[in-house]
Coordinates of C-alpha atoms in Angstrom, one line a residue:
X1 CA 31.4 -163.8 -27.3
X2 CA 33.2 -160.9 -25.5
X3 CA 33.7 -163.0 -22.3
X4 CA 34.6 -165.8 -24.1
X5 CA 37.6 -163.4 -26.2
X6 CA 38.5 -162.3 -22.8
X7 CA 39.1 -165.9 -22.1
X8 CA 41.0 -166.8 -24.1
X9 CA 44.1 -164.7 -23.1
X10 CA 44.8 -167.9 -19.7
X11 CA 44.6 -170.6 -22.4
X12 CA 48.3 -170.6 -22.3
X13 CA 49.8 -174.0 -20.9
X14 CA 53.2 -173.5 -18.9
X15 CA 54.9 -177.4 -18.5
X16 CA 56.8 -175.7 -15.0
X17 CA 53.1 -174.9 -13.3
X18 CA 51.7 -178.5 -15.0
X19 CA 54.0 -180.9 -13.5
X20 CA 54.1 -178.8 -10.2
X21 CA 50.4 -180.0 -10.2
X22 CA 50.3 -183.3 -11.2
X23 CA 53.7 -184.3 -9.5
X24 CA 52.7 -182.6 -6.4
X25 CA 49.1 -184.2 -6.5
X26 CA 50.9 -187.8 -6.9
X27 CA 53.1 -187.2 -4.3
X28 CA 50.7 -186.8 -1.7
X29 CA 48.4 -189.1 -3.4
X30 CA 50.7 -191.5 -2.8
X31 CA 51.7 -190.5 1.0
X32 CA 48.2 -190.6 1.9
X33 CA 48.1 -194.3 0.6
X34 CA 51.3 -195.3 2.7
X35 CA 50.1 -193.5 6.1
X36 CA 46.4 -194.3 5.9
X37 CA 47.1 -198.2 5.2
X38 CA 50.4 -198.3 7.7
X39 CA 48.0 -196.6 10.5
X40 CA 45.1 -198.9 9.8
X41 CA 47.8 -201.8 10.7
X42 CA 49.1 -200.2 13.6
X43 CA 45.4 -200.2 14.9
X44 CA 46.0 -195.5 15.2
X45 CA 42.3 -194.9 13.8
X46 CA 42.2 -191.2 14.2
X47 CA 45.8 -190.8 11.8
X48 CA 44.0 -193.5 9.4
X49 CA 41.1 -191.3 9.3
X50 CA 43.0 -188.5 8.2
X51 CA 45.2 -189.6 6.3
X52 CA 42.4 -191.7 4.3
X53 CA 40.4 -188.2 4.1
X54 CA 43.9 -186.7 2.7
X55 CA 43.9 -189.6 0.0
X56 CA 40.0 -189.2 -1.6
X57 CA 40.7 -185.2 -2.4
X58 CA 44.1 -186.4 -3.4
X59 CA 42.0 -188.6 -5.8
X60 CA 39.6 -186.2 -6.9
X61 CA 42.3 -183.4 -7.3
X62 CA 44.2 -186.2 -9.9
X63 CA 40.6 -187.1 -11.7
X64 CA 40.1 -183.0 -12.3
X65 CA 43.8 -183.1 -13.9
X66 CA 43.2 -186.1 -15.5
X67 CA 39.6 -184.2 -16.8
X68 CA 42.2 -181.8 -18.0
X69 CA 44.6 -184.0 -19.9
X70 CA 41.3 -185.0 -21.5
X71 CA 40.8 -181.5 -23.2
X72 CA 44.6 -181.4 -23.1
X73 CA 45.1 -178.2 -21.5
X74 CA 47.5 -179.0 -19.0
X75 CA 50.7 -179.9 -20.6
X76 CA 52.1 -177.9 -23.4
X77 CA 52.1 -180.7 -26.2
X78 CA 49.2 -183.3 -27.1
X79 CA 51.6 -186.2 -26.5
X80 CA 52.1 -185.4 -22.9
X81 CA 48.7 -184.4 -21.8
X82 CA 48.1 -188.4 -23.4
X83 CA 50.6 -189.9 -21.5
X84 CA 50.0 -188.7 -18.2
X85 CA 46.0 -189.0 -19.1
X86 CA 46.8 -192.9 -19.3
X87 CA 49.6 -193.3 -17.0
X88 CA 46.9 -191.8 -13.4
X89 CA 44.2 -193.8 -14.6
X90 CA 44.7 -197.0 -12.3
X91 CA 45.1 -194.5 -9.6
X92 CA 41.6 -192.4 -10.9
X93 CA 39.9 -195.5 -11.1
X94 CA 38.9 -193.9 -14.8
X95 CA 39.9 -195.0 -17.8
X96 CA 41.5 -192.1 -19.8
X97 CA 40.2 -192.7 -23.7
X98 CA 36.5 -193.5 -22.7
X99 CA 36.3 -190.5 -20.0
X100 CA 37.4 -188.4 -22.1
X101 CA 35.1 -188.8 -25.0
X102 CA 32.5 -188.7 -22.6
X103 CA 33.1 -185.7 -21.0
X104 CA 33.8 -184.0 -24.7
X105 CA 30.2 -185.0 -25.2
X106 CA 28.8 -183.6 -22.2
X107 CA 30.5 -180.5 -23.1
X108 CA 28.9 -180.0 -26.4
X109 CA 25.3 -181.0 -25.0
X110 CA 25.5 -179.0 -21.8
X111 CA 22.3 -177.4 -21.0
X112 CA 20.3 -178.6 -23.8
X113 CA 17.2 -181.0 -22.5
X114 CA 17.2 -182.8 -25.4
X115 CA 20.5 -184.6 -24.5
X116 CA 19.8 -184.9 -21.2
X117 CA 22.0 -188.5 -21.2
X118 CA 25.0 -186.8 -21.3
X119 CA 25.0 -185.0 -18.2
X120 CA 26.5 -186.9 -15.3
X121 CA 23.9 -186.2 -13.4
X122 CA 20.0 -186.8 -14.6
X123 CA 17.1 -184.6 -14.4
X124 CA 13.8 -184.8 -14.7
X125 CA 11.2 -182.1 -16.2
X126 CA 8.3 -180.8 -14.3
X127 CA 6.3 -182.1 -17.2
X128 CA 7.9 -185.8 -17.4
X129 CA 7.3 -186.0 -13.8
X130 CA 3.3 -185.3 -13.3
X131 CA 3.4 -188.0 -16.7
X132 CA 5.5 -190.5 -14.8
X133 CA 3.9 -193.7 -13.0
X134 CA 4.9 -194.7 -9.1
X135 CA 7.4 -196.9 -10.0
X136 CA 9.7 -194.3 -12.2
X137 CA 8.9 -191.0 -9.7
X138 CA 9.9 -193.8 -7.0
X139 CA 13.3 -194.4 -8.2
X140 CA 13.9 -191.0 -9.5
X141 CA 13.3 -189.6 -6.0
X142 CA 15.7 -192.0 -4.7
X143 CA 18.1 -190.8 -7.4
X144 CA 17.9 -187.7 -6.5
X145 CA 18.0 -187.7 -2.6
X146 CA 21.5 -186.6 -1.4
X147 CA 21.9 -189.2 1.0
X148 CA 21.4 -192.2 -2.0
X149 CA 23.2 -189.9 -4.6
X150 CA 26.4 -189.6 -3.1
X151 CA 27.2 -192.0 -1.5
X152 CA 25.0 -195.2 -3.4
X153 CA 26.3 -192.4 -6.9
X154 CA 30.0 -192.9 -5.6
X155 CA 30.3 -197.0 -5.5
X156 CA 28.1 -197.9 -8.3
X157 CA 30.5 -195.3 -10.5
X158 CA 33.9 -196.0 -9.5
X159 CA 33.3 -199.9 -8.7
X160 CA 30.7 -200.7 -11.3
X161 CA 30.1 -198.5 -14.1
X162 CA 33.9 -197.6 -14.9
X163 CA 34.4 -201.0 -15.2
X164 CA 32.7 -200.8 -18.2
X165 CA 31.6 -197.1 -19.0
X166 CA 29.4 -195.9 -21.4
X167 CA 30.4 -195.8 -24.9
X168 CA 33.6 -197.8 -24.0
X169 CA 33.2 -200.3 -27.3
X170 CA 33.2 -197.7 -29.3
X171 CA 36.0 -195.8 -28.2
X172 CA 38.3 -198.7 -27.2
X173 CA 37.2 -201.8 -25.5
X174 CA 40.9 -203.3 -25.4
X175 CA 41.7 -199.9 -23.7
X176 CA 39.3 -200.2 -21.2
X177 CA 40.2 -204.2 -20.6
X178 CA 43.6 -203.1 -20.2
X179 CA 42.9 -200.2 -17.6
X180 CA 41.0 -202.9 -15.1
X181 CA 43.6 -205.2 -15.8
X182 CA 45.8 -202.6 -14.4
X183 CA 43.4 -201.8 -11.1
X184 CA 43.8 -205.6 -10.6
X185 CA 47.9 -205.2 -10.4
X186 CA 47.6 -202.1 -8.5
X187 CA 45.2 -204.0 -5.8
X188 CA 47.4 -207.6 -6.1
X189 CA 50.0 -205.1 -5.1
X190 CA 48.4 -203.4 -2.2
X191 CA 47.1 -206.7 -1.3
X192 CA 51.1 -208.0 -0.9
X193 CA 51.9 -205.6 1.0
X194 CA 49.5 -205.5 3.5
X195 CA 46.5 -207.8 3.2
X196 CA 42.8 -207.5 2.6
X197 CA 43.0 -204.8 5.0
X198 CA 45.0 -202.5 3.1
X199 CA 42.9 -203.6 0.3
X200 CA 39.7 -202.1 2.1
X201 CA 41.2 -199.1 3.2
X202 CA 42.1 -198.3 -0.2
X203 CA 39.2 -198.7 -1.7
X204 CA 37.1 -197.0 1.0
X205 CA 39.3 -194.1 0.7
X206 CA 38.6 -194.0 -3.2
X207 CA 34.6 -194.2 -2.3
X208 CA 34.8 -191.6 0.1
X209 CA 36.6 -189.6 -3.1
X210 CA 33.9 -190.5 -5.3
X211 CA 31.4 -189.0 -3.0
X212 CA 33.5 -185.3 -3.1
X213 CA 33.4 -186.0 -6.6
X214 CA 29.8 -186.8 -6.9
X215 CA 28.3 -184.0 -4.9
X216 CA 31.0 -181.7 -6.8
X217 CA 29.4 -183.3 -10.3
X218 CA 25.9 -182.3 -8.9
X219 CA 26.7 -179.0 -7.8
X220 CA 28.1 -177.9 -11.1
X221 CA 25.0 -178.0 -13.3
X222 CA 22.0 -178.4 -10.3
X223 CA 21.8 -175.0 -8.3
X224 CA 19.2 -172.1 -8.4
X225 CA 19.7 -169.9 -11.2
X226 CA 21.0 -172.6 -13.5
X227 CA 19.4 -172.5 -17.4
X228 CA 18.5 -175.3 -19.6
X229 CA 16.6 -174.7 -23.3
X230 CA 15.8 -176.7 -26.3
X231 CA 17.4 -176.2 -29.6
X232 CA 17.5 -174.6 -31.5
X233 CA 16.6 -171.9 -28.7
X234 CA 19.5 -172.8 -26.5
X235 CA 21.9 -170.4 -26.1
X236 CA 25.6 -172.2 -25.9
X237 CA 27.1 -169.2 -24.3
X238 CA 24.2 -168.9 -21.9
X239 CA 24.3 -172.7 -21.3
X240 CA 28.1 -172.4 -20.3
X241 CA 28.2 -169.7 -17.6
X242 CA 24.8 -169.4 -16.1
X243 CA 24.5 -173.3 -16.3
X244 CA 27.8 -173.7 -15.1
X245 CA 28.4 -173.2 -10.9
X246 CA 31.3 -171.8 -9.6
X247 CA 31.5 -172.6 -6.0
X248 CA 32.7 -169.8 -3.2
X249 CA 34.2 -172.4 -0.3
X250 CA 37.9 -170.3 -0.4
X251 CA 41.1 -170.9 -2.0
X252 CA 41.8 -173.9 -0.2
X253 CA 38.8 -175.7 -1.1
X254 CA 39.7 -174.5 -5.2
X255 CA 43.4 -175.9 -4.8
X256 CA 42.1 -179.2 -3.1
X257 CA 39.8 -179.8 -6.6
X258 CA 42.4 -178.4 -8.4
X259 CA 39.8 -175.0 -9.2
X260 CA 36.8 -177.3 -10.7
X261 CA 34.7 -175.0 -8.7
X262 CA 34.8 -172.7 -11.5
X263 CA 33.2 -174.7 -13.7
X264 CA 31.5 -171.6 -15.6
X265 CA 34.5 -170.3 -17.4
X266 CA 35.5 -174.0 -18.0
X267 CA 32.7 -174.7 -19.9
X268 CA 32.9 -171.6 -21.8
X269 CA 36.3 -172.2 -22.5
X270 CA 37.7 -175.5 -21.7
X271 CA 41.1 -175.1 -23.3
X272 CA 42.5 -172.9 -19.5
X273 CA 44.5 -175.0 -17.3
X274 CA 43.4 -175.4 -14.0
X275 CA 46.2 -173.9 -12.8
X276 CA 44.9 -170.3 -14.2
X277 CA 41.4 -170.9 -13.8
X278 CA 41.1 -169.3 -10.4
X279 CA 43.2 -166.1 -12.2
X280 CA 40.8 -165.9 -14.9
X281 CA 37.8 -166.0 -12.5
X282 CA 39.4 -163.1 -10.6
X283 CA 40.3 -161.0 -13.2
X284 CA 37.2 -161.1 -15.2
X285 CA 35.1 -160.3 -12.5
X286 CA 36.5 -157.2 -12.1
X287 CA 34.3 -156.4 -15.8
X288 CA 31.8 -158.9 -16.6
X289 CA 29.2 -160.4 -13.9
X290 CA 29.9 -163.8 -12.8
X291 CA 27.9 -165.6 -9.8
X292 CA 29.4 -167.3 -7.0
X293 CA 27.3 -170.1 -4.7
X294 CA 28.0 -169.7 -1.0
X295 CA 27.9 -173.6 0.5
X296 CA 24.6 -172.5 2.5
X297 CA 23.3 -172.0 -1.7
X298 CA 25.2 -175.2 -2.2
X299 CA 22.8 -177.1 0.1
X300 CA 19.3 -175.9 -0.7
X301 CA 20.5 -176.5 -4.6
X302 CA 20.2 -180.4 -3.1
X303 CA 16.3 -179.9 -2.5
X304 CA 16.2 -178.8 -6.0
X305 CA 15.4 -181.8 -8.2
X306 CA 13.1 -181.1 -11.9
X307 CA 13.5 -178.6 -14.6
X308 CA 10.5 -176.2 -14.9
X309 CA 10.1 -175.6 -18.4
X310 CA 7.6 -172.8 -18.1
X311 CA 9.8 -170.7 -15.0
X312 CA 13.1 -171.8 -16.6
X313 CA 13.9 -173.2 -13.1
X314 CA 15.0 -175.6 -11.2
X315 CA 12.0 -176.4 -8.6
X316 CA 11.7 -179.0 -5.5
X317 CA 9.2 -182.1 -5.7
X318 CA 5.8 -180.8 -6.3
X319 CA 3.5 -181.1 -2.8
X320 CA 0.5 -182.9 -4.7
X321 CA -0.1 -183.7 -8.4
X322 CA -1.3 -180.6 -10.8
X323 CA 0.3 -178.2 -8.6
X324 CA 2.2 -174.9 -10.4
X325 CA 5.6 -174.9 -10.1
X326 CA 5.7 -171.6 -8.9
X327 CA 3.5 -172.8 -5.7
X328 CA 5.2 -175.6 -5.0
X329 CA 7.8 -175.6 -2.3
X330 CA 10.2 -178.0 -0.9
X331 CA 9.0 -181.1 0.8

């Protein structure tokens, strides 16, 4: 409760700093949809490239602050954290009311294995997987293979399952009807201006987003060290910052996700902007002990794929059935 007191001192929200964000973050956005499709035209494949790797962090810097204008802590007044959280969605690919409840109800469930489906990501137990048959241990070693994950995690999300997300009756069907009704314009639109082949560069560029985002999503929760319980031993505090990652890939890296890579404060408190998170990071390492994940720790956490219940870790694939968790290794 100390850390999260500490905490709360960057939950101010500053409309100056917000705007810079989002504005800026549009801006580009945008730029990087004008060059990449103009240079795909032109036939210049090496500025389309770039520009089309400028546009997916451009997209998944503007679906962190739209995550933000979900908690509404980026604007200083409910009313503009909703607009803006509806006005990016076409560009997010995310509808704003059903995200956002989502995400609420990941936040309240994080690290407790007894809601397990509302993580973004899945995992298995060590126990659920010696009971599983062929079939299921089949597909969730294909789920949980990096090279199916992201980029197989990345279309089905943005292209299939947003269409329709979970919980999306519940919360507002017409909202959701009305947010692919607006993709639709947005593609007619691209599609008038320069063809099927802007069309596909657009969209490939909002894959190759989803896949920074997915890997990001992984990363967050699925790393050594992490902690998962059962209520009502779970401890919520626990659950937040040693279940929550925060990624050391430099200041650049943090500005180009808009500072989701400290996703352990966030959940602890997820009323900071992201503008102050990095701040708040800093500052309170200087008294309380906070982990960072080099990428080389980033990478092995992909081997890492069930929840031993006994260790209280995350463990690779077991070699051969029966095997303890703590003499398995990775495959």
């Amino acid at each position: 409760m100390e850390l999260r007191r500490a905490l709360r001192a960057y939950t101010g929200k500053d409309n100056r700093l917000a705007y810079l964000s989002l504005l800026g973050n549009l801006a580009i956005y945008f730029a990087a949809v004008f060059t990449s499709i103009t240079a795909v035209g032109q036939g210049n494949w090496l500025i389309a490239a770039l520009a089309m790797a400028v546009l997916a962090f451009a997209g998944v810097r503007l679906y962190v602050l739209q995550h933000d204008l979900g908690h509404l802590s980026l604007f200083e007044t409910k009313a503009q954290n909703q607009f803006w959280g509806y006005a990016i969605s076409p560009f997010t690919f995310a509808a704003y009311p059903q995200m956002t409840y989502n995400h609420n109800l990941h936040h309240a469930y994080v690290g407790d294995l007894e809601a397990r489906e509302t993580t973004e990501i899945f995992t298995m137990t060590l126990a659920e997987w010696r009971d599983a048959g062929f079939w299921k241990r089949l597909y969730y070693r294909l789920y949980r293979n990096p090279f199916v994950l992201i980029p197989v995690g990345s279309a089905f999300t943005y292209f299939v399952a947003y269409r329709w997300p979970k919980h999306a009756a519940k919360v507002s069907a017409p909202a959701i009807i009305a947010h692919n009704l607006a993709i639709l314009v947005l593609m007619g639109a691209v599609y008038l201006w320069a063809g099927w082949a802007g069309v596909v560069t657009y969209l490939v560029a909002i894959w190759l987003g989803g896949c920074i985002g997915v890997a990001l999503v992984y990363l967050q929760h699925n790393f050594e060290g992490t902690y998962w319980d059962r209520r009502p031993d779970l401890d919520n505090e626990r659950a937040a910052i040693q279940g929550g990652s925060c990624l050391d890939f430099g200041w650049v890296f943090d500005e180009m996700v808009a500072n989701i890579t400290k996703h352990d404060i966030h959940h602890l408190v997820a009323a900071i902007p992201s503008y102050r998170l990095r701040a708040a990071h800093r500052e309170l390492e200087k008294t309380h002990e906070l982990r960072r994940i080099s990428f080389g720790e980033a990478l092995h956490a992909f081997t890492l794929r069930l929840w031993d219940e006994e260790a209280e870790q995350l463990v690779p694939f077991p070699k051969e059935r029966g095997v303890q968790a703590h003499e398995v290794g990775a495959e």
